[in-house]
Short mmCIF file of C-alpha atoms in Angstrom, two decimals:
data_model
loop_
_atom_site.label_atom_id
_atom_site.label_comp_id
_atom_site.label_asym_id
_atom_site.label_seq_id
_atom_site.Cartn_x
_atom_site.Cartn_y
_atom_site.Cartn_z
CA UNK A 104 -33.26 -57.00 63.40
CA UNK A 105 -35.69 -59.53 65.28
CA UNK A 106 -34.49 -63.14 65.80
CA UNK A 107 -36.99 -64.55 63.72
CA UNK A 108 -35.89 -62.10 61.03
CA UNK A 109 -32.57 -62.67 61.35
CA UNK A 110 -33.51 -66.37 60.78
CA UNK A 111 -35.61 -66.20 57.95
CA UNK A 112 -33.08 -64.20 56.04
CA UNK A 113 -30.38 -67.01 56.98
CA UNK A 114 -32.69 -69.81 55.58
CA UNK A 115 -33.08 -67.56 52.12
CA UNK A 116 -29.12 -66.94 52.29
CA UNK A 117 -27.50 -68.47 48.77
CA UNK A 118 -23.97 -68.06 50.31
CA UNK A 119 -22.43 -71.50 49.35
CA UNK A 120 -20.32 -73.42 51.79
CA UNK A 121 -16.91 -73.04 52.24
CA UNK A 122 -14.44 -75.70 51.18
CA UNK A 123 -13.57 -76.76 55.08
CA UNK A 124 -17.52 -77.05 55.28
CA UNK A 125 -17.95 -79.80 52.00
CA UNK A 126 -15.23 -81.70 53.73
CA UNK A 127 -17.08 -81.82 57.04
CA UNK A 128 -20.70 -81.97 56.36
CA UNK A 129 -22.06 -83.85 59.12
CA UNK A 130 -21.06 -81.11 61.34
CA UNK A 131 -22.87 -78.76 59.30
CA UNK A 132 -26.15 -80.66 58.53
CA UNK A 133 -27.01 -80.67 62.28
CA UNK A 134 -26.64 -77.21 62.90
CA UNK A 135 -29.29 -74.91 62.65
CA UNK A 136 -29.40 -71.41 60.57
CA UNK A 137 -29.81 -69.53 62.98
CA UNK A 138 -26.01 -70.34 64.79
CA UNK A 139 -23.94 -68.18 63.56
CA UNK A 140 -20.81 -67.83 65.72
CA UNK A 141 -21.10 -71.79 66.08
CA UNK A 142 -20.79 -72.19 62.64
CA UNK A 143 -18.10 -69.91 62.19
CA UNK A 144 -15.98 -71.16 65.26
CA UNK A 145 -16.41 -74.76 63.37
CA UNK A 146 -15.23 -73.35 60.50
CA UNK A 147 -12.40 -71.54 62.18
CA UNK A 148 -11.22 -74.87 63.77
CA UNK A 149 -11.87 -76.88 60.09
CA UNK A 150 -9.51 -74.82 58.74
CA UNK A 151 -6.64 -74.97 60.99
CA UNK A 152 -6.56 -78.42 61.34
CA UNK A 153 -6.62 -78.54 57.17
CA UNK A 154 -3.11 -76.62 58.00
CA UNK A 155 -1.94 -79.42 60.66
CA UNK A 156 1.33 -80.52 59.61
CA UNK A 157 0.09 -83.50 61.89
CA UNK A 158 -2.69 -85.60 61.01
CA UNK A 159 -5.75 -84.81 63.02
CA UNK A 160 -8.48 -87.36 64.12
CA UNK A 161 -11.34 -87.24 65.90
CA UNK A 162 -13.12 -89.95 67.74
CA UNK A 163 -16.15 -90.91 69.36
CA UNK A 164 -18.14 -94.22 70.81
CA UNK A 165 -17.65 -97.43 69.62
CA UNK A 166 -14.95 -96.33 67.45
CA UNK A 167 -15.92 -93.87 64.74
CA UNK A 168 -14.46 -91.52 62.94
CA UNK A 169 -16.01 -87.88 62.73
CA UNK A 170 -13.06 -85.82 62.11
CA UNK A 171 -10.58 -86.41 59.46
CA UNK A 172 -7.97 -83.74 58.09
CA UNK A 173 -6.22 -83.49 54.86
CA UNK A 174 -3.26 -84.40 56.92
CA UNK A 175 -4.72 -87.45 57.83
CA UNK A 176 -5.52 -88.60 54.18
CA UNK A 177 -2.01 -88.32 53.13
CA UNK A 178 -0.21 -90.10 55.79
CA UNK A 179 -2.88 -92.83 55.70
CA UNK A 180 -3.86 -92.81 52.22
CA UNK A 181 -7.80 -92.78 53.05
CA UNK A 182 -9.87 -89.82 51.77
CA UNK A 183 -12.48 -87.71 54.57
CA UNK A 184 -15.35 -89.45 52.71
CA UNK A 185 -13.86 -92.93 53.12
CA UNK A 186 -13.33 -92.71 56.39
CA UNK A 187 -15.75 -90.57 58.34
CA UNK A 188 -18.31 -92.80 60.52
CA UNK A 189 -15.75 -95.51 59.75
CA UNK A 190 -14.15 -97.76 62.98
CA UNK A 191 -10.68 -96.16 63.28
CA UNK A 192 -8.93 -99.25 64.32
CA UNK A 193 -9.94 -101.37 61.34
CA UNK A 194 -8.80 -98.27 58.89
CA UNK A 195 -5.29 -97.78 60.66
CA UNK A 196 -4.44 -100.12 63.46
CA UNK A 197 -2.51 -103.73 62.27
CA UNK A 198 -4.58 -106.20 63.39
CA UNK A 199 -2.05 -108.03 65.78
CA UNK A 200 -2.47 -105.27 68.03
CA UNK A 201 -6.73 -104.62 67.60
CA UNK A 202 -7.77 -106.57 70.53
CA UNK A 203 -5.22 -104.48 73.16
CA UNK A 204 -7.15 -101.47 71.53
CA UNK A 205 -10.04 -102.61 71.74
CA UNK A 206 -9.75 -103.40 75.59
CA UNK A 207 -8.50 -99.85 75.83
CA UNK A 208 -11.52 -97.85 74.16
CA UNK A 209 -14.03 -99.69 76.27
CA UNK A 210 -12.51 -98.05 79.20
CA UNK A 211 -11.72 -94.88 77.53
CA UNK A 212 -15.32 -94.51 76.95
CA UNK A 213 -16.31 -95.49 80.51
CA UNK A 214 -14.20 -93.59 82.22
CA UNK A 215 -12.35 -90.96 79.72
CA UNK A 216 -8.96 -92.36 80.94
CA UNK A 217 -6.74 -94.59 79.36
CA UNK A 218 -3.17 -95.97 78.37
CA UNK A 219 -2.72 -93.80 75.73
CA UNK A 220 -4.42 -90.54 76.65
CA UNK A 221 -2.70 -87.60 78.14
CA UNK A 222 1.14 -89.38 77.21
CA UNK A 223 2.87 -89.23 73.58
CA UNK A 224 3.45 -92.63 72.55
CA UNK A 225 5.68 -94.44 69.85
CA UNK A 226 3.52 -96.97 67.55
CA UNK A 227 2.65 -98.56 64.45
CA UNK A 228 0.74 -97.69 62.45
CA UNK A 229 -1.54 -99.36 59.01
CA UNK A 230 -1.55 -97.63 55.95
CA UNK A 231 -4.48 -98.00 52.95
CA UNK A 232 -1.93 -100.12 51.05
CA UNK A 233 -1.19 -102.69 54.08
CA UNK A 234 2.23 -100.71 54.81
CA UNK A 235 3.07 -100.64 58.32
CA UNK A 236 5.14 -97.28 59.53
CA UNK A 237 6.27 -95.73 62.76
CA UNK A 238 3.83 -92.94 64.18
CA UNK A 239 4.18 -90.64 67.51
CA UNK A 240 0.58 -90.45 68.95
CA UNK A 241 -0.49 -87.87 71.62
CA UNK A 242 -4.47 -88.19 72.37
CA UNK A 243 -6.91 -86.09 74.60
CA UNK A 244 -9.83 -86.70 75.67
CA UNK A 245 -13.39 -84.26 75.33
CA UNK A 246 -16.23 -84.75 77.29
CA UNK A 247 -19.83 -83.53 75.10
CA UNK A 248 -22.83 -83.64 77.02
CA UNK A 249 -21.96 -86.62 78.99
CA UNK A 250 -19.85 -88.71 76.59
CA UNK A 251 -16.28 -88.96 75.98
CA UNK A 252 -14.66 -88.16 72.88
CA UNK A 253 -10.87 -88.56 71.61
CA UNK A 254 -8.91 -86.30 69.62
CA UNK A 255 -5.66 -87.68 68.26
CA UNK A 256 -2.68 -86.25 66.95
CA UNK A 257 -0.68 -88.10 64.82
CA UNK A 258 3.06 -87.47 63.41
CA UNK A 259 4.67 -90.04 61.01
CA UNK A 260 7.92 -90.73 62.23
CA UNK A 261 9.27 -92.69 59.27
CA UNK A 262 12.00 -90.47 58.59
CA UNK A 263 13.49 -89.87 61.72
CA UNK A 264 13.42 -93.75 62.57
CA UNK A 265 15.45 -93.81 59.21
CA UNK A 266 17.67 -91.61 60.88
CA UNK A 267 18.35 -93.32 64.14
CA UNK A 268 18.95 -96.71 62.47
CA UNK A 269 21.53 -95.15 60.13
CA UNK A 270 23.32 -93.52 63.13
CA UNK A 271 22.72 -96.63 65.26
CA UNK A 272 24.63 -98.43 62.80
CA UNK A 273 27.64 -96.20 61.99
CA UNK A 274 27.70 -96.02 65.95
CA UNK A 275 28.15 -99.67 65.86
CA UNK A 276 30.48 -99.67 62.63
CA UNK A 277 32.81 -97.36 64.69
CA UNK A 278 32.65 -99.33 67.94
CA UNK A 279 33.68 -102.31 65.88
CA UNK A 280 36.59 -100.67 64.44
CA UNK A 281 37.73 -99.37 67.51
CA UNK A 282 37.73 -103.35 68.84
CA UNK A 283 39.61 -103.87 65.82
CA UNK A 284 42.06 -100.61 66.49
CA UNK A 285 42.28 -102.59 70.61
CA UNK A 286 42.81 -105.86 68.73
CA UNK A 287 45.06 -104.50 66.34
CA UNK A 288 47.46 -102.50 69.49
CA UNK A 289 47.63 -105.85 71.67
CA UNK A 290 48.39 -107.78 68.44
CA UNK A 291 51.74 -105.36 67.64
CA UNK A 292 52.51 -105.30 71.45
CA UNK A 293 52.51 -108.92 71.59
CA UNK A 294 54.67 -108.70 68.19
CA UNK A 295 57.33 -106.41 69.60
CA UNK A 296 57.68 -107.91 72.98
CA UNK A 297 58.29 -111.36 70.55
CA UNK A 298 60.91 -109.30 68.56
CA UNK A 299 62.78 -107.83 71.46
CA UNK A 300 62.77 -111.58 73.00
CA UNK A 301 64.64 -113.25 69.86
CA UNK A 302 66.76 -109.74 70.27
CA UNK A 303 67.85 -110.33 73.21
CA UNK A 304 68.22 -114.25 72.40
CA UNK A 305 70.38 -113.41 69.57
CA UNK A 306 72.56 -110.95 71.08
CA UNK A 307 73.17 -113.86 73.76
CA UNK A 308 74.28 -116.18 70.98
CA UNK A 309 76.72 -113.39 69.79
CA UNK A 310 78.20 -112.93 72.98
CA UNK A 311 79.07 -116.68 73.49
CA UNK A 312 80.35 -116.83 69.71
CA UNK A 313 77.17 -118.54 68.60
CA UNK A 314 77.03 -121.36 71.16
CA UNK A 315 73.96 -122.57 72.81
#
């Protein structure tokens, strides 16, 4: 089959798009017919990060949102729709910390290095609701045709911050009993070296008939 048959019969193709493709359509609007294996490798990569027990983002100049997995809209509590060609760091950054951000994607854009890129850092993070929460984030950095983009993976670490306080404290709980348990052992050997003193004392008083 020619290419320009091959095309043609592509543009009369009624084959709907696949669920991964709704979610994601400006990928799929500026593609044209006739790429095939680009399609399907997009489609391929949709739906594994739609598996991601880790909420997938992807990023690109100022600050925009192009990628957004179902992940994602759990953790955060913003749909794809809401927040595709939306500025990340107003959607899920608290504001005291926007401006370092800020300073940070100006140079990740310049230069495709950065603070946070290449490291896995612990953070906080905004939800829809105004919550604040714990994340770990790990991002990398893409370079298409001469800019830099950022992928970031994101892990809510609510739970296992839970955790750590709540052995944090019973570590503390049991080093303050065991100051208690040293407390408690000089107390009763200051006690007994009392008791053997007014032994002794008394046994003195019996051996001179009970004069002083």
């Amino acid at each position: 089959m020619q290419d320009n048959d091959r095309i043609e019969e592509l543009k009369k193709s009624e084959k709907p798009f696949s669920e991964s493709e709704l979610r994601y359509p400006h990928l799929i609007e500026k593609m044209s017919d006739a790429d095939t294996v680009l399609r399907e490798t997009i489609e391929q990569y949709n739906s594994l990060t739609e598996l991601a027990a880790d909420a997938i983002i992807c990023l690109k100049s100022p600050d925009t949102v192009y990628m957004w997995n179902r992940k994602a809209e759990d953790m955060f509590g913003y749909s794809a729709d809401e927040a595709i060609s939306k500025p990340l760091h107003e959607l899920i950054v608290p504001e005291i910390y926007r401006e370092e951000a800020y300073a940070g994607l100006r140079e990740f854009y310049q230069t495709g290095r950065g603070a946070v890129v290449g490291k896995t850092l612990e953070l906080t993070a905004l939800r829809k609701d105004g919550t604040e929460f714990p994340i770990e984030l790990s991002v990398s950095a893409m370079n298409i045709r001469g800019e830099w983009h950022a992928t970031g993976i994101i892990r809510d670490i609510s739970e296992r911050k839970r955790l750590e306080n709540e052995l944090m404290n019973k570590l503390d709980e049991i080093e303050r009993f065991n100051k208690l348990m040293v407390g408690r052992e000089i107390k009763m050997g200051e006690m007994k070296q009392e008791m053997q003193a007014l032994k002794k004392r008394i046994t003195e008083l019996e051996g001179r008939g009970g004069k002083v």
